Amino acid sequence: MADQFGDGFMQGPIDDSGMLSLSGSIEHVIYSNDENGYAICDLGTDSNDLITITGTLPYIGEGDVVTVYGRWVHNPKYGRQFKVERAEKQLPADKAAILRYLSSGAIKGIGPQTAQRIVDEFGEETFDVIEHHPDWLAEIKGITRSRAAEISTEFKNKAGIRSAMMFFREYFGAALTVRIYKKWGGSAVDIAKKNPYRLCEEIEGIGFERADRMAAQLGLERESDDRLESGVCYLLASNAQQNGHVCLPRKKLVTSAAALLETTEARIEEIVSNLLRADKIRTVNFQNTQYLYDIRSYEQEKYIARKLLLLDKICPVTDTANIGAFIEKEERESGMQYAYLQRQAIIDALENGVMLLTGGPGTGKTTVVRALLHIFDSMGLRIALCAPTGRAAKRLSESTSHEAKTIHRLLEYSGEESGGLRFHRDETNLLEEEVLIIDEASMVDNSLMSALLHAIKPGAHVVIIGDSDQLPSVGAGNVLRDLIESGRFATVCLTEIFRQAQKSLIITNAHAINRGEMPRIDIKDNDFFFLPRETDCDIAQTVAQLCQIRLPRTYGEMAVNGTQVIAPSRKGEVGTENLNVILQAALNPPSDEKREHKFREVVFREGDRVMQTRNNYDLEWERDDGKLGNGVFNGDVGVIERINTAAENMEIRFDDRHVVYEFNLLEELEMAYAITVHKSQGSEYPIVVLPLGSVPPMLLSRNLFYTAVTRAQSMVILVGRERIMAQMVANNRQSMRYTGLVQWLKESE
């Protein structure tokens, strides 16, 4: 039976999962990446065919005997290849195969001549001797006892990865298995069997639920200390952070953990006490309430408080008389007169090590930043502008005519073998700049703020800018609001809406919403419109008509490329999931000229707008100018330019970056014709369309409405029920976040 390419090659057997299988030995390793296990190899089969195989093949070497499972693909550049989904290594069995394997250099310390001597001496027992009787190798000419021990260790390591791949394939993919093996080496299988919960505690990308399923399959006791301790730590380190909490009240943690782990609160209290004694979690009393932290969050939050107070204390003070002269010179050169609060913000930024600047749209925050850039530059100080997202950094660059970077880029990020993130700028490799200006700070969580502060040298000025009335960060913490609430740093809140901004209903309505007042929706010739619709179905259809016909017909290119639908919720008829289906059908329908690929329930099509949903530090990109780099981040929006079904990948453009996604990475993407308000933070769009229909009560909040409206540059169109708008304006309830930053700062007085 010929394969799908019709060139006479056999498909090979098909296993229970429907994948094809090939067996043979590795003739040549074309490329291998020790970091993630990816390799490209030539496989020699029993029929003497030489086949190129690609995929996760950790520690593969020439001479390895393997069975690989996967499917045929066609690479446009290199032709037909076999894409490996799973691989099994076997050791050669006969003398000739053993000799060939050892002669290939697969085991460090054994070359062709030494291999020949070993096989001549031990024959088919060679591998048993190497593994269990390495001292016998010392009888071979040219092998010392120390070298024999090294050979045995190397062989056992090779055997260990084979064992790990076989064991973990029932639970995880090959990439995670490589990560596990890099962490624990040949002991990986034994460690996982003894305590699977160490996987979720020490391996990035493995959550408690997956470790718990593995433990259940291994028959481990559900009331064991290992399981319950891991569950409690998981709640603190992961589950709590998903809701923005940095710590949890002990009583709340105990109740939640008992429900999650299906045990009693008394048993959880016992476990919490054990963890505290072992210093695996920390406890702090704030205002007569005991809070529990995981170690990492505890250290990060304390460090943020300590470093900011240090920076504020030791920064050199600028002479007040000189400050006045600097400001007057800047006013003359810019031809503008600063308002009182703007002037105060400039003075505070120059006089203090740490200064906080907050305010809504149209209040002149950017004007202050421009002034500070000119003044600090005239003082001969080096300045870094940064923001938490790429879009926010780009907008900051455009508004100030000064290069701005994402915080990740400023800190020179890279991925780690564990799957985590490493910043090359830290306390051992400090940033050179004497001034750090951080914009959109409401989006910065504890983890990122801690990393940034680690890299700022003592004596630097830090200016933290944001809108404290917007939604807090997606990650754990509420940094900007906590810093303001602490009262420990110079803070200016800009409130005056300047004359040019007063002409915009977007800006005046945003401030009205923030004050708890209904926005003006009765003015027809401005930039803020309301289209009343009663049913969710009518709302969704009107949104689609606006994006497909009405806005492009009136506003042309700006509407075609600059309209963003922002919805409060993911679920429901007016949630992003349903709206994306409707908008895709309206804006990018199926066509014979557009290739598509279905992944789970989503059909990706060339021309679709898509969003990255998690940080991926390993994805490679190429800029239009030819520069190469790594990293695509949660919230980045791009367009699918090409889908290559044969090669099983798609090419996506993110602004000026070009990225190739393998199909197995599509779980990290979702449609972006409609996005949630949370995902829109840090971005601005020419036109924002906001559906106001059935929304979960927890999302009917003023700050969510305010955040959505302030994403628009030129136009806001509300579509839906006025009473939903009124509910959101009236509800000033802030989502509760358990943090200790305010207390740490106040206790340092």
XYZ file of C-alpha atoms in Angstrom:
749
model
C 0.000 0.000 0.000
C 1.609 3.271 -1.135
C 1.576 6.257 1.175
C -0.377 9.475 0.607
C 2.425 10.940 -1.495
C 2.211 8.062 -3.939
C 5.944 7.520 -4.309
C 5.974 3.880 -3.400
C 7.048 4.052 0.256
C 5.145 1.912 2.704
C 3.078 3.603 5.367
C 4.082 1.199 8.086
C 1.827 -0.403 10.713
C -0.919 1.659 12.329
C -1.196 1.567 16.143
C -4.342 1.767 18.301
C -4.342 5.572 18.204
C -4.379 5.613 14.401
C -0.744 6.778 14.069
C 1.688 5.182 11.650
C 4.827 3.531 12.988
C 8.327 3.083 11.596
C 11.223 1.081 13.038
C 14.909 1.307 12.335
C 18.187 2.802 13.490
C 19.376 6.391 13.477
C 21.886 6.809 10.663
C 22.568 10.511 11.053
C 21.502 13.266 13.458
C 21.011 16.328 11.257
C 19.995 18.665 14.089
C 19.274 18.346 17.798
C 18.317 20.810 20.540
C 19.297 19.636 24.014
C 17.048 22.277 25.598
C 13.727 20.849 24.354
C 14.653 17.514 22.782
C 13.686 18.497 19.231
C 15.690 16.684 16.556
C 15.875 16.002 12.835
C 17.378 12.632 11.917
C 17.796 10.156 9.089
C 16.211 6.815 10.008
C 17.396 3.666 8.274
C 14.611 1.072 8.058
C 14.739 -2.687 7.583
C 13.855 -2.173 3.903
C 16.980 0.006 3.515
C 14.935 3.165 3.053
C 16.453 6.345 4.508
C 13.671 8.503 5.953
C 13.937 11.957 7.509
C 12.115 12.075 10.857
C 11.420 15.190 12.946
C 9.994 15.754 16.408
C 10.805 15.507 20.097
C 13.509 12.827 20.234
C 15.473 13.554 23.400
C 19.094 12.410 23.683
C 18.909 10.728 20.286
C 22.177 9.486 18.859
C 23.501 7.736 15.793
C 23.078 4.000 16.138
C 19.992 4.270 18.381
C 17.346 1.700 17.518
C 13.890 3.282 17.628
C 10.246 2.789 16.817
C 8.573 6.086 16.018
C 4.857 6.861 15.806
C 3.425 9.760 13.825
C 2.428 10.709 10.284
C 3.845 11.808 6.970
C 4.137 15.515 6.211
C 5.502 17.491 3.298
C 8.012 20.233 4.048
C 8.005 22.844 1.232
C 11.794 23.135 1.412
C 12.948 19.622 2.344
C 10.186 17.445 0.921
C 8.625 14.388 2.504
C 9.297 13.832 6.214
C 7.874 11.735 9.030
C 6.607 13.864 11.924
C 7.119 11.985 15.202
C 4.483 12.217 17.917
C 5.966 9.491 20.110
C 9.181 7.469 20.096
C 10.436 4.318 21.787
C 14.121 3.430 22.017
C 15.381 -0.120 22.110
C 18.894 -1.353 22.692
C 20.555 -3.311 19.864
C 20.400 -7.051 20.495
C 23.039 -8.787 18.325
C 26.815 -8.323 18.292
C 26.923 -6.447 14.975
C 24.245 -3.980 16.054
C 25.871 -3.481 19.473
C 29.222 -2.780 17.802
C 27.670 -0.300 15.403
C 25.876 1.478 18.269
C 28.982 1.819 20.440
C 31.191 2.763 17.479
C 28.873 5.656 16.592
C 29.935 7.627 19.669
C 26.539 7.245 21.319
C 28.321 6.586 24.642
C 30.944 9.156 25.546
C 34.333 7.584 26.175
C 33.913 4.765 23.650
C 35.350 5.116 20.152
C 35.369 2.558 17.319
C 38.529 0.715 18.455
C 37.459 0.552 22.086
C 33.993 -0.566 21.006
C 35.504 -3.409 18.997
C 37.561 -4.603 21.992
C 34.562 -4.477 24.345
C 32.269 -6.402 21.980
C 34.992 -8.942 21.203
C 35.333 -9.556 24.941
C 31.703 -9.534 26.110
C 29.609 -10.128 22.993
C 25.866 -9.933 23.492
C 26.390 -9.394 27.243
C 28.116 -6.063 26.581
C 25.278 -3.814 27.775
C 24.732 -5.857 30.956
C 28.445 -5.538 31.749
C 28.504 -1.784 31.128
C 25.470 -1.205 33.332
C 26.054 -3.645 36.188
C 29.761 -4.588 36.153
C 31.705 -1.508 35.007
C 34.809 -2.710 36.827
C 35.061 -5.561 34.271
C 35.585 -2.922 31.565
C 38.860 -1.976 33.229
C 40.233 -5.307 31.986
C 40.003 -3.954 28.433
C 43.166 -2.341 27.060
C 42.968 1.462 27.242
C 40.128 1.649 29.829
C 41.008 2.784 33.329
C 38.739 2.236 36.335
C 37.680 5.894 36.387
C 36.928 5.838 32.662
C 34.939 2.603 33.110
C 32.835 4.295 35.793
C 32.192 7.270 33.492
C 31.124 4.970 30.653
C 28.721 3.155 32.961
C 27.217 6.425 34.205
C 26.737 7.695 30.639
C 25.063 4.431 29.640
C 22.730 4.551 32.634
C 21.745 8.109 31.737
C 20.822 6.945 28.248
C 18.828 4.103 29.749
C 17.179 6.567 32.107
C 15.691 8.723 29.352
C 14.398 5.580 27.623
C 12.769 4.526 30.862
C 11.344 7.999 31.445
C 9.888 8.257 27.937
C 8.205 4.882 28.310
C 6.810 5.632 31.775
C 5.639 9.223 31.336
C 4.119 8.800 27.876
C 0.899 7.679 29.568
C 0.629 11.030 31.337
C 2.566 13.754 29.489
C 3.935 14.678 26.087
C 7.538 14.246 25.073
C 8.481 17.887 25.758
C 7.305 17.697 29.383
C 9.083 14.370 29.792
C 12.326 16.009 28.666
C 11.746 18.734 31.248
C 11.187 16.137 33.983
C 14.259 14.168 33.001
C 16.460 17.272 32.911
C 15.325 18.006 36.447
C 15.870 14.580 38.003
C 17.892 12.558 35.517
C 17.858 8.797 35.901
C 15.894 9.075 39.154
C 12.888 10.705 37.417
C 10.696 7.608 37.259
C 11.417 6.539 40.845
C 10.726 10.065 42.174
C 7.446 10.329 40.267
C 6.272 6.897 41.411
C 7.081 7.669 45.032
C 5.520 11.135 45.066
C 3.836 12.341 41.836
C 2.973 15.616 43.547
C 6.576 16.751 43.301
C 5.860 17.150 39.579
C 3.424 20.015 40.105
C 5.651 21.596 42.738
C 8.910 21.502 40.764
C 8.095 21.175 37.040
C 6.710 24.170 35.152
C 3.597 23.264 33.144
C 2.301 20.456 35.380
C -0.601 21.449 37.599
C -1.974 19.737 40.664
C -4.876 18.152 38.781
C -2.555 16.309 36.379
C -0.312 15.109 39.188
C -3.409 14.043 41.141
C -4.719 11.983 38.198
C -1.331 10.330 37.870
C -1.277 9.509 41.585
C -4.759 7.999 41.357
C -3.696 5.781 38.443
C -0.685 4.664 40.471
C -3.013 3.747 43.326
C -1.591 6.173 45.888
C -3.500 7.002 49.088
C -5.758 10.062 48.723
C -5.325 10.990 52.401
C -1.543 10.863 52.236
C 0.426 13.823 53.578
C 2.150 14.199 50.201
C -1.160 14.685 48.386
C -2.697 17.039 50.926
C 0.462 19.132 51.329
C 0.788 19.488 47.576
C -2.878 20.473 47.284
C -2.530 23.205 49.902
C 0.627 24.572 48.246
C -1.150 24.470 44.890
C -4.012 26.557 46.229
C -1.589 29.174 47.491
C 0.813 29.259 44.548
C -1.506 28.708 41.590
C -5.201 28.681 42.308
C -5.078 31.804 44.499
C -3.054 33.669 41.882
C -5.631 32.859 39.208
C -7.965 35.115 41.161
C -5.305 37.764 41.742
C -4.585 36.866 45.372
C -1.034 36.967 46.710
C -1.969 35.321 50.010
C -5.091 33.871 51.616
C -6.600 34.113 55.099
C -5.873 30.865 56.889
C -9.556 30.127 57.476
C -10.411 30.655 53.808
C -7.523 28.471 52.682
C -8.500 25.651 55.020
C -12.113 25.682 53.821
C -11.130 25.795 50.133
C -8.478 23.096 50.472
C -10.832 20.743 52.316
C -13.367 21.078 49.488
C -10.764 20.651 46.727
C -9.073 17.657 48.342
C -12.292 16.082 49.656
C -11.139 15.824 53.238
C -11.923 17.451 56.582
C -10.910 20.931 57.694
C -9.287 19.373 60.770
C -7.024 17.319 58.483
C -6.110 20.438 56.472
C -5.309 22.345 59.680
C -2.900 19.547 60.547
C -1.315 19.762 57.085
C -0.978 23.565 57.280
C 0.827 23.218 60.605
C 3.174 20.644 59.065
C 3.939 22.958 56.137
C 4.637 25.908 58.440
C 7.014 23.831 60.584
C 8.829 22.679 57.443
C 9.005 26.301 56.194
C 7.232 25.356 52.961
C 4.705 28.165 53.435
C 4.802 31.391 55.462
C 2.332 33.070 57.796
C 1.851 36.768 58.596
C -0.646 38.520 60.854
C -2.222 41.606 59.335
C -4.885 43.478 61.321
C -5.636 40.503 63.599
C -6.018 38.079 60.690
C -3.577 35.293 59.887
C -2.606 35.119 56.196
C -0.740 32.298 54.483
C 1.730 32.729 51.615
C 3.620 30.377 49.377
C 7.344 31.070 49.685
C 7.780 32.723 46.300
C 4.899 35.189 46.712
C 6.027 36.031 50.244
C 9.553 36.851 49.118
C 8.392 38.833 46.080
C 5.980 41.032 48.001
C 8.444 41.761 50.807
C 11.120 42.570 48.257
C 8.877 45.020 46.370
C 8.271 46.959 49.587
C 11.913 46.858 50.704
C 13.422 47.873 47.337
C 10.974 50.707 46.656
C 11.564 52.173 50.114
C 15.323 51.892 49.542
C 15.122 53.596 46.139
C 13.022 56.395 47.590
C 15.437 56.875 50.472
C 18.809 56.953 48.744
C 18.059 58.689 45.446
C 20.088 61.930 45.178
C 17.876 64.978 45.769
C 17.737 67.571 42.983
C 18.031 71.190 44.114
C 14.565 72.767 44.240
C 15.741 76.037 42.683
C 17.185 74.129 39.739
C 13.940 72.220 39.316
C 12.055 75.480 38.851
C 14.584 76.567 36.257
C 14.320 73.245 34.443
C 10.527 73.503 34.285
C 10.556 77.101 33.085
C 13.080 76.240 30.378
C 10.930 73.306 29.282
C 7.830 75.512 29.118
C 9.643 78.048 26.939
C 10.940 75.413 24.562
C 7.668 73.496 24.310
C 5.534 76.612 24.110
C 3.080 75.404 26.744
C 2.158 76.227 30.311
C 1.922 73.268 32.701
C -1.094 73.040 34.969
C -0.510 73.108 38.724
C -0.766 69.330 39.206
C 1.389 68.635 36.154
C 4.060 70.960 37.539
C 3.768 69.232 40.924
C 4.191 65.826 39.262
C 7.380 66.992 37.528
C 8.780 68.398 40.788
C 7.931 65.210 42.728
C 9.551 63.000 40.080
C 12.755 65.055 40.265
C 12.852 65.360 44.052
C 12.009 61.753 44.963
C 13.418 58.345 44.255
C 9.929 56.911 43.691
C 6.988 58.889 42.357
C 3.480 57.714 41.437
C 1.452 59.457 38.720
C -2.155 58.477 38.110
C -5.126 59.934 36.310
C -7.768 59.203 33.709
C -7.691 59.872 29.956
C -7.152 63.436 28.789
C -5.599 64.606 32.060
C -2.092 65.119 30.682
C -0.055 62.141 31.898
C 1.774 61.933 28.554
C 2.583 65.661 28.724
C 4.286 65.073 32.080
C 6.251 62.138 30.659
C 7.495 64.228 27.724
C 8.611 66.981 30.116
C 10.423 64.503 32.354
C 12.186 62.963 29.372
C 13.523 66.362 28.289
C 14.515 67.445 31.796
C 16.202 64.192 32.847
C 17.982 64.086 29.493
C 19.237 67.645 29.944
C 20.626 66.555 33.323
C 22.689 63.902 31.541
C 20.760 60.968 33.010
C 20.092 57.790 31.050
C 16.388 56.954 30.793
C 14.446 53.727 30.190
C 10.791 53.831 29.171
C 8.876 50.587 29.602
C 5.379 49.101 29.715
C 4.005 45.623 30.456
C 2.757 44.807 26.915
C 4.060 45.266 23.413
C 1.110 47.386 22.350
C 1.453 49.646 25.394
C 5.178 50.049 24.744
C 4.557 50.874 21.086
C 1.928 53.472 22.006
C 4.300 55.008 24.568
C 7.055 55.237 21.939
C 4.720 56.944 19.486
C 3.392 59.472 22.015
C 6.819 60.460 23.408
C 9.102 59.990 20.352
C 11.389 58.025 22.682
C 12.097 54.296 22.472
C 9.997 52.264 24.897
C 10.419 48.559 25.562
C 8.289 45.911 27.173
C 9.456 45.137 30.702
C 10.349 41.616 29.547
C 12.539 42.958 26.752
C 14.150 45.537 29.040
C 15.082 42.734 31.445
C 16.383 40.542 28.582
C 14.174 37.528 29.114
C 14.775 33.972 27.954
C 13.147 30.610 28.537
C 14.576 28.035 30.926
C 14.893 24.287 30.615
C 12.230 23.962 33.312
C 9.771 25.830 31.099
C 9.916 28.940 33.250
C 11.296 32.392 32.573
C 14.711 33.830 33.225
C 15.641 37.506 33.226
C 19.288 38.242 32.465
C 18.992 41.636 34.120
C 18.879 41.256 37.893
C 20.822 42.304 41.003
C 23.983 40.716 39.526
C 23.552 42.469 36.163
C 21.828 45.775 36.889
C 20.270 48.089 34.324
C 22.514 51.035 33.450
C 19.727 53.641 33.364
C 19.412 56.202 36.157
C 15.714 56.865 35.408
C 12.997 54.230 34.950
C 9.556 55.356 33.731
C 6.970 52.565 33.917
C 3.677 53.142 32.077
C 0.367 51.226 32.350
C 1.417 50.141 35.824
C -2.084 48.928 36.727
C -1.270 45.884 34.569
C 1.978 45.025 36.366
C 1.619 42.117 38.793
C 3.777 41.276 41.807
C 6.002 38.839 39.954
C 6.921 41.251 37.159
C 7.343 44.223 39.497
C 9.678 42.188 41.705
C 11.770 41.137 38.696
C 12.013 44.741 37.468
C 13.024 46.088 40.870
C 15.743 43.449 41.185
C 17.363 44.984 38.090
C 17.124 48.690 39.056
C 20.304 50.053 40.550
C 20.194 51.941 43.850
C 20.113 55.694 43.328
C 17.877 55.545 40.255
C 14.651 57.548 39.900
C 11.528 55.412 39.394
C 8.361 57.006 37.995
C 5.336 54.692 38.061
C 2.425 55.793 35.858
C -1.021 54.320 35.429
C -4.751 54.658 35.864
C -5.630 53.182 39.254
C -9.342 53.110 38.325
C -8.763 50.536 35.586
C -8.926 46.800 36.148
C -6.014 45.367 38.156
C -3.386 43.061 36.664
C -4.307 39.620 35.388
C -1.578 38.114 37.570
C -1.436 38.162 41.348
C -1.316 41.469 43.176
C -2.705 44.990 42.910
C 0.590 46.860 42.809
C -0.370 50.344 41.647
C -3.405 50.638 43.897
C -1.490 49.227 46.889
C 1.401 51.659 46.415
C -1.003 54.605 46.313
C -2.993 53.341 49.298
C 0.169 52.938 51.389
C 0.800 56.691 51.323
C 4.559 56.065 51.459
C 5.489 57.686 48.147
C 4.985 61.036 46.449
C 1.728 60.675 44.523
C -0.018 62.982 42.077
C -3.493 62.246 40.738
C -4.239 64.348 37.661
C -7.909 65.327 37.573
C -8.223 68.257 35.167
C -9.500 67.374 31.691
C -7.735 69.670 29.257
C -9.586 71.775 26.732
C -8.713 69.704 23.690
C -9.806 66.547 25.517
C -13.090 68.108 26.632
C -14.297 67.949 23.027
C -14.219 64.153 23.155
C -17.238 62.369 24.597
C -15.037 59.289 25.018
C -12.969 61.166 27.581
C -15.755 63.105 29.299
C -17.965 60.006 29.449
C -15.114 57.912 30.837
C -14.709 60.383 33.688
C -18.484 60.459 34.214
C -18.544 56.664 34.463
C -15.682 56.807 36.941
C -17.679 59.246 39.096
C -20.689 56.929 39.027
C -22.640 58.997 36.492
C -24.343 57.729 33.352
C -22.496 58.638 30.149
C -24.087 61.036 27.659
C -25.606 58.924 24.879
C -27.922 61.536 23.334
C -25.375 63.400 21.204
C -25.372 62.052 17.653
C -22.445 63.864 16.011
C -19.569 63.024 18.349
C -17.413 59.979 19.078
C -19.605 58.098 21.569
C -22.723 56.264 20.335
C -25.358 53.984 21.791
C -27.462 51.593 19.697
C -30.311 50.185 21.822
C -31.038 46.480 21.321
C -33.045 44.280 23.677
C -32.217 40.658 22.902
C -28.760 39.121 22.975
C -29.363 37.767 19.469
C -30.091 41.272 18.127
C -27.032 42.640 19.923
C -24.749 40.016 18.365
C -26.190 40.540 14.877
C -25.872 44.335 15.150
C -22.231 44.004 16.234
C -21.561 41.834 13.167
C -23.337 44.306 10.828
C -21.338 47.202 12.254
C -18.029 45.440 11.701
C -18.902 43.979 8.305
C -20.863 46.768 6.586
C -21.765 49.953 8.405
C -18.406 51.041 9.834
C -16.277 50.155 6.749
C -18.805 51.900 4.471
C -18.555 55.115 6.496
C -14.967 55.131 7.792
C -13.123 52.990 5.264
C -9.685 51.607 6.088
C -9.712 52.868 9.687
C -12.767 50.706 10.402
C -11.556 47.677 8.436
C -8.268 47.383 10.343
C -8.985 49.443 13.446
C -12.268 48.110 14.852
C -12.086 45.944 17.963
C -15.059 44.283 19.632
C -14.507 44.204 23.400
C -16.938 42.160 25.500
C -17.222 41.840 29.286
C -17.522 38.037 29.208
C -16.289 34.993 27.306
C -19.518 33.037 27.666
C -23.055 33.578 26.419
C -24.551 34.835 23.176
C -22.746 38.178 23.496
C -19.552 36.665 24.920
C -16.313 36.551 22.957
C -16.547 32.843 22.089
C -19.878 33.183 20.250
C -19.092 36.627 18.818
C -15.862 35.306 17.308
C -17.775 32.603 15.446
C -20.256 35.165 14.101
C -17.592 37.739 13.235
C -15.352 35.206 11.530
C -18.272 34.163 9.314
C -19.024 37.811 8.523
C -15.492 39.171 8.091
C -13.516 36.161 6.853
C -15.912 33.560 5.409
C -14.742 30.257 3.865
C -13.175 30.594 0.453
C -11.501 28.314 -2.063
C -8.606 30.745 -1.979
C -8.116 30.512 1.794
C -6.741 27.414 3.478
C -8.045 26.469 6.897
C -7.371 24.020 9.699
C -9.730 22.792 12.408
C -8.268 22.472 15.886
C -10.709 21.090 18.420
C -13.814 23.266 17.995
C -12.099 26.195 16.275
C -11.586 26.550 12.523
C -8.490 28.663 11.834
C -8.518 30.322 8.412
C -5.991 32.389 6.495
C -6.768 36.040 7.212
C -8.136 35.381 10.716
C -7.224 37.677 13.585
C -5.869 35.600 16.484
C -4.540 36.193 19.993
C -1.805 34.427 21.973
C -3.302 33.306 25.303
C -0.194 32.523 27.340
C 3.440 33.566 27.508
C 5.604 31.391 25.278
C 9.257 32.333 25.694
C 10.535 29.754 23.192
C 8.594 30.731 20.055
C 10.998 32.121 17.487
C 10.151 35.232 15.454
C 11.709 37.195 12.649
C 11.188 40.925 12.245
C 10.685 42.612 8.905
C 14.211 44.012 9.259
C 15.603 40.475 9.527
C 16.268 40.547 13.264
C 15.598 37.239 15.036
C 14.297 36.729 18.552
C 12.151 34.625 20.861
C 8.948 35.152 22.796
C 5.267 35.715 22.055
C 3.216 36.937 24.998
C -0.242 36.617 26.440
C -2.468 39.169 24.676
C -0.375 39.595 21.510
C -2.711 39.851 18.484
C -1.735 38.777 14.974
C -3.133 37.722 11.600
C -2.815 34.260 10.021
C -0.976 34.804 6.745
C -0.502 31.224 5.627
C -1.642 27.748 6.659
C 0.574 24.896 5.505
C -1.436 21.725 5.990
C 1.263 19.409 4.694
C 3.941 20.851 6.996
C 1.374 21.129 9.803
C 2.095 24.723 10.658
C 0.791 28.228 10.142
C 2.530 31.553 9.694
C 1.256 34.479 11.781
C 2.226 38.148 11.654
C 2.288 40.057 14.961
C 2.784 43.682 13.868
C 6.325 43.563 12.434
C 7.148 40.056 13.685
C 6.632 36.856 11.737
C 6.100 33.595 13.691
C 5.628 29.973 12.570
C 3.262 27.925 14.768
C 3.277 24.143 14.652
C -0.261 22.772 14.808
C 0.419 21.304 18.257
C 0.759 24.884 19.572
C -2.696 25.986 18.437
C -4.067 25.466 21.942
C -2.214 28.702 22.767
C -4.273 30.686 20.223
C -7.852 31.920 20.108
C -9.829 34.105 17.743
C -9.461 37.845 18.366
C -12.276 39.468 16.400
C -13.805 39.872 19.858
C -11.698 39.961 23.037
C -12.506 40.372 26.712
C -12.009 43.658 28.528
C -9.272 42.027 30.605
C -7.370 41.035 27.444
C -7.698 44.571 26.036
C -5.764 46.197 28.884
C -2.752 48.175 27.780
C -4.045 48.480 24.208
C -5.878 51.187 22.308
C -7.954 50.837 19.147
C -9.356 53.466 16.763
C -12.885 52.086 17.144
C -14.250 50.033 20.061
C -17.584 48.205 19.839
C -18.897 47.147 23.250
C -21.883 44.743 23.467
C -24.019 45.219 26.587
C -26.151 42.115 26.973
C -26.486 39.264 29.428
C -23.359 39.306 31.579
C -22.498 37.390 34.782
C -23.189 39.686 37.781
C -19.540 39.681 38.869
C -18.610 41.384 35.573
C -21.194 44.154 35.833
C -18.730 46.567 37.387
C -17.842 50.217 36.929
C -14.105 49.721 36.535
C -14.636 47.080 33.838
C -16.942 49.476 31.918
C -14.465 52.321 32.415
C -11.542 50.191 31.217
C -13.426 49.165 28.053
C -14.386 52.737 27.150
C -10.843 54.043 27.667
C -9.471 51.544 25.112
C -10.929 53.673 22.279
C -8.960 56.387 20.473
C -11.546 57.755 18.025
C -14.928 56.128 18.612
C -16.958 54.060 21.074
C -20.150 52.277 20.021
C -22.263 50.649 22.754
C -24.773 48.077 21.544
C -27.395 46.657 23.879
C -29.537 47.402 26.889
C -29.306 50.721 28.698
C -30.173 49.079 32.017
C -27.017 46.923 31.736
C -25.022 50.121 31.311
C -26.763 51.615 34.364
C -25.970 48.519 36.458
C -22.301 48.703 35.558
C -22.079 52.417 36.353
C -23.805 51.936 39.709
C -21.663 48.993 40.805
C -18.411 50.349 42.233
C -17.566 47.105 43.971
C -13.895 46.257 43.508
C -12.983 42.598 43.286
C -11.349 41.546 46.548
C -7.658 40.767 46.250
C -5.740 39.493 49.245
C -2.372 41.239 49.239
C 0.018 42.379 51.953
C 1.969 45.092 50.156
C 0.220 47.975 51.913
C 0.968 46.427 55.298
C 4.619 45.709 54.449
C 5.063 49.343 53.428
C 3.277 50.754 56.459
C 5.104 48.517 58.928
C 8.403 49.894 57.638
C 7.590 53.370 58.967
